[in-house]
Coordinates of C-alpha atoms in Angstrom, one line a residue:
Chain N
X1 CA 0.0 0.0 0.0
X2 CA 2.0 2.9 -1.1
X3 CA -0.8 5.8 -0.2
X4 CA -0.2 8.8 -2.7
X5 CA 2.4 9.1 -4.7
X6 CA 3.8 12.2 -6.7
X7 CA 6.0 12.6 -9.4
X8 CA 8.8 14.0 -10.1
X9 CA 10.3 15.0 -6.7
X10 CA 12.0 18.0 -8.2
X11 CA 11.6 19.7 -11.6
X12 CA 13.5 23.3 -12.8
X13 CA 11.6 24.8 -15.6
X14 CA 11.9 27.8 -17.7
X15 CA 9.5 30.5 -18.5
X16 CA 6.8 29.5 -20.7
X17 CA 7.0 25.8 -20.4
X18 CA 4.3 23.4 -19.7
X19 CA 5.0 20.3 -17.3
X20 CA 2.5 17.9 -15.6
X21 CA 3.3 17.0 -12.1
X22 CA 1.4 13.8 -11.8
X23 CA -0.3 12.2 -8.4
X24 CA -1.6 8.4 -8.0
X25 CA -3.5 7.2 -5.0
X26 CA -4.5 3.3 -3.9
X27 CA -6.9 3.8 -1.2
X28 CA -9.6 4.0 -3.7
X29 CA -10.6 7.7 -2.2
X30 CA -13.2 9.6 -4.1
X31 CA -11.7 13.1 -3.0
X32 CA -8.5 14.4 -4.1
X33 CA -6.7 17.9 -4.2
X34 CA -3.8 19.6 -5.1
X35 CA -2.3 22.9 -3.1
X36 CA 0.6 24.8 -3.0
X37 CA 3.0 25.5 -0.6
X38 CA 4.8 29.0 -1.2
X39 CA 7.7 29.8 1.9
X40 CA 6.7 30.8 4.8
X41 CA 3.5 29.5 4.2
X42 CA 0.7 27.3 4.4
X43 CA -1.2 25.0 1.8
X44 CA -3.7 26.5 -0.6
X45 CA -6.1 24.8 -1.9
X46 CA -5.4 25.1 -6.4
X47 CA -8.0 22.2 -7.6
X48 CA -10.1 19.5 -6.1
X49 CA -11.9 16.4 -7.3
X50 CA -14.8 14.4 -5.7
X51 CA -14.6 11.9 -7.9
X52 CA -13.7 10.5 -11.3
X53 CA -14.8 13.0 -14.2
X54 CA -15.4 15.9 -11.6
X55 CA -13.4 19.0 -10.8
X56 CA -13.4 22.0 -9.5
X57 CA -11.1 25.3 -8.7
X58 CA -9.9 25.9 -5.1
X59 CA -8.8 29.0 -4.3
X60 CA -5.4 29.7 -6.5
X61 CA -6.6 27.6 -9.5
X62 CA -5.0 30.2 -12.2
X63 CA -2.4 29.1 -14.4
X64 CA -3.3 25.5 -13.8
X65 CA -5.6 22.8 -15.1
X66 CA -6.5 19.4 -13.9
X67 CA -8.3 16.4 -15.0
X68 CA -9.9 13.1 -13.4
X69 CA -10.2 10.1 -15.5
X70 CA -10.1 7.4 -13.2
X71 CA -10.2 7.1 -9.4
X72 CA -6.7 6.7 -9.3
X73 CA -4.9 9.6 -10.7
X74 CA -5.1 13.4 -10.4
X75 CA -2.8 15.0 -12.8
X76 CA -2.1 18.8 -12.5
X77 CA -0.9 20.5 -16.0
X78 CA 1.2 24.1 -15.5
X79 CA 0.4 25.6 -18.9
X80 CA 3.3 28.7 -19.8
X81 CA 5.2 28.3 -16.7
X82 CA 6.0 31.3 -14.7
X83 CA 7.9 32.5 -11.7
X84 CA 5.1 33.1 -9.4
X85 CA 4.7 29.2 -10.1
X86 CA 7.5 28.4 -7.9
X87 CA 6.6 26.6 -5.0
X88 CA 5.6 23.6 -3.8
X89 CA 3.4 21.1 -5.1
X90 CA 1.2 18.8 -3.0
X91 CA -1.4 16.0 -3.7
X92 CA -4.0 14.5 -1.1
X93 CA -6.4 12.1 -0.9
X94 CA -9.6 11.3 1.2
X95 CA -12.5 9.3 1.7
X96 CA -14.4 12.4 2.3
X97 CA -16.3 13.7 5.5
X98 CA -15.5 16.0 8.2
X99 CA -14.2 13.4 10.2
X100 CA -11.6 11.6 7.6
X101 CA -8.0 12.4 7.5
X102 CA -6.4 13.0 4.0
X103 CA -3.7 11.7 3.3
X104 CA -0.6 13.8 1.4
X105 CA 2.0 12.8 -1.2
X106 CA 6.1 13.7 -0.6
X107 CA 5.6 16.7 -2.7
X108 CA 7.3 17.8 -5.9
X109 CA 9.5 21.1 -5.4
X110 CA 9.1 23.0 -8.5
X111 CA 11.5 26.1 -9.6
X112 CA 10.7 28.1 -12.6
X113 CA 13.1 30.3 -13.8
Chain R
X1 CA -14.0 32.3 3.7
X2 CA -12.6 30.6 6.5
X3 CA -9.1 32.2 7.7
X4 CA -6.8 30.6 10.0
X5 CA -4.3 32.7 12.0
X6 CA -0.8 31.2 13.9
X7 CA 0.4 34.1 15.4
X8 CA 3.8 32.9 16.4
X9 CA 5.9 32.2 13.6
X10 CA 9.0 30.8 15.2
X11 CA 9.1 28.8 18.9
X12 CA 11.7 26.8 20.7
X13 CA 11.3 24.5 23.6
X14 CA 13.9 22.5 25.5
X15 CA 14.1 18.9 25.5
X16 CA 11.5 17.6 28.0
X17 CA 10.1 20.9 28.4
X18 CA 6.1 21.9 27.3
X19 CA 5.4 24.1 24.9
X20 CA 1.9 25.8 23.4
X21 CA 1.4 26.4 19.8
X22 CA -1.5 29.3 19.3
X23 CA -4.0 29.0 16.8
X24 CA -7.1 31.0 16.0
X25 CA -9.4 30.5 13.1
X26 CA -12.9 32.5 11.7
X27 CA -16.2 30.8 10.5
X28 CA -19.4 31.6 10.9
X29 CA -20.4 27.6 10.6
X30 CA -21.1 24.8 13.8
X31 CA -20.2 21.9 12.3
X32 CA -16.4 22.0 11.5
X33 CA -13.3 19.7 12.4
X34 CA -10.0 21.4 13.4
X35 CA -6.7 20.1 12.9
X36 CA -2.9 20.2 13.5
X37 CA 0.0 19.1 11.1
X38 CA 3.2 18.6 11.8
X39 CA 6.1 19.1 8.7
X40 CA 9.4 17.6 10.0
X41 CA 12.4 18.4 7.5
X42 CA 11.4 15.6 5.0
X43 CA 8.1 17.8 3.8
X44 CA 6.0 15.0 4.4
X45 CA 2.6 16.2 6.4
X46 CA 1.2 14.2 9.1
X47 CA -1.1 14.2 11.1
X48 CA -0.8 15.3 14.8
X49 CA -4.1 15.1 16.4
X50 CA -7.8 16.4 15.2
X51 CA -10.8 17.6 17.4
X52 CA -14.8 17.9 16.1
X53 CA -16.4 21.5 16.9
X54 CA -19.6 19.6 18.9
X55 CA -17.5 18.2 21.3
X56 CA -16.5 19.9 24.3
X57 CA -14.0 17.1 25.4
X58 CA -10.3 18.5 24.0
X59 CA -8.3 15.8 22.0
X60 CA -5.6 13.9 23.1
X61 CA -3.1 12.0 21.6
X62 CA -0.1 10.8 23.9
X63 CA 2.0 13.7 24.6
X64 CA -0.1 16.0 22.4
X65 CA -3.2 17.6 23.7
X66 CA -5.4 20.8 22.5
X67 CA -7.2 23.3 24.3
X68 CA -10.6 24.2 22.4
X69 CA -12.3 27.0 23.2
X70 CA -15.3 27.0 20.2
X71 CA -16.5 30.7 22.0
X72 CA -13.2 32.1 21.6
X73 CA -12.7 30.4 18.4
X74 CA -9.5 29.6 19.8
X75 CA -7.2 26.2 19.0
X76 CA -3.8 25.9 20.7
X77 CA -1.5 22.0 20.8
X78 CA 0.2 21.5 24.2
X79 CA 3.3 19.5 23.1
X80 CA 4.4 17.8 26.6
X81 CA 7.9 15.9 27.6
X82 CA 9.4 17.3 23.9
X83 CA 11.7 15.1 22.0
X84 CA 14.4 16.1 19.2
X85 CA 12.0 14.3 16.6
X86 CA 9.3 16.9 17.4
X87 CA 11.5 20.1 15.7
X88 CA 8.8 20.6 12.9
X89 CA 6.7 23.2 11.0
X90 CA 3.0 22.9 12.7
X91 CA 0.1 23.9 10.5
X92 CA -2.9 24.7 12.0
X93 CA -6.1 23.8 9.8
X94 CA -10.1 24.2 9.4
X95 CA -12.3 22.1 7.4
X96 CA -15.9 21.7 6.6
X97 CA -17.9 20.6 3.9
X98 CA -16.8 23.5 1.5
X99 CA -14.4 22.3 -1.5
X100 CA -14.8 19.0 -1.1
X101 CA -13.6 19.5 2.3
X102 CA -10.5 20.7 1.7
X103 CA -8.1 22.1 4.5
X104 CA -7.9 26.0 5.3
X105 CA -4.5 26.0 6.7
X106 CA -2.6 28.6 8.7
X107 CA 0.6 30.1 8.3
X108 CA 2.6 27.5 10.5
X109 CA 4.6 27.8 13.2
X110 CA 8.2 26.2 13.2
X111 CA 9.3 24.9 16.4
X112 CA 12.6 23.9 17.3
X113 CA 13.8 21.4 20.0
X114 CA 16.8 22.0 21.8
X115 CA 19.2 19.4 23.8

């Protein structure tokens, strides 16, 4: 049982690339969501999923798309990379509820210069 | 929107010692969870302990405890008998059923844990 898994760990683009940073999940959770972790900061909340073949924007959603095809995976595409992009990347997962903990990948540090 | 506020950005606690992380959040709602993560070097999150808004009872979880206070809208971790492995960033966070229940997190604190 690996939980959530993200890949790549690290990535360096330049400006105006395009990169997706992809997430996988075997605990067969409907909910998933990607945020952001800028310095000095906490998460924010970029895209979420309740399950396969729905999305919807969190609170910091520009510059990035997602999709949902399966259960599974919960790709995030940066489209035109840009500094402000730097950060953090994290994926979670969840069974959904108030009560249920989600679960996060290692992250992928992302530098875009 | 729901805003979470940790209004101590650094802290340090000797080995042993007990230390109190603040945390103070806004929502208008009654039927919320509340939550602390800790971030050790590695980045991974985990979490610490959780607590549901209906009950008065404060969480525990072996040498980590919170003090709830739903009027005050007030969240603080005890950390008791700190260990070296406790030196972490410790994110404060709110959930309910907006966004798919995401987390509203704070700004963290980052503790350090000194011999």
């Amino acid at each position: 049982n690996a939980g959530v898994t993200q890949t790549p760990k690290f990535r360096i683009l330049k400006i105006g690339q395009s990169m997706t940073l992809q997430c996988t999940q075997d605990m067969n959770h409907n909910y998933m969501y990607w945020y952001r972790q800028d310095p000095g900061m906490g998460l924010k909340l970029i895209y979420y999923s309740v399950g396969a073949g729905i999305t919807d924007k969190g609170e910091v959603p520009n510059g990035y798309n997602v999709s949902r095809s399966t259960t599974e995976d919960f790709p995030l595409r940066l489209e035109l990379a840009a500094p402000s992009q730097t950060s953090v990347y994290f994926c979670a997962s969840a069974s959904g509820g108030l009560y249920n903990e989600q679960f996060f990948g290692p992250g992928t540090r992302l530098t875009v210069l | 929107a729901q805003t979470v506020t940790q209004s101590q950005p650094e802290m340090s606690v000797q080995e042993a010692e007990t230390v109190t992380l603040s945390c103070t959040y806004d929502t208008s709602e009654n039927n919320y969870y509340l939550f602390w993560y800790k971030q050790p070097p590695s980045r991974q999150m985990i979490l610490v302990i959780r607590q549901e808004a209906y009950k008065q009872q404060n969480a525990t979880e072996n040498r980590f405890s919170v003090n709830f206070q739903k009027a005050a809208k007030s969240f603080s971790l005890k950390i008791s008998d700190s260990q070296l492995g406790d030196t972490a960033m410790y994110f404060c966070a709110f959930k309910n059923s907006n966004s798919g229940y995401a987390l509203n997190f704070g700004k963290g604190t980052s503790l350090l844990v000194t011999p």
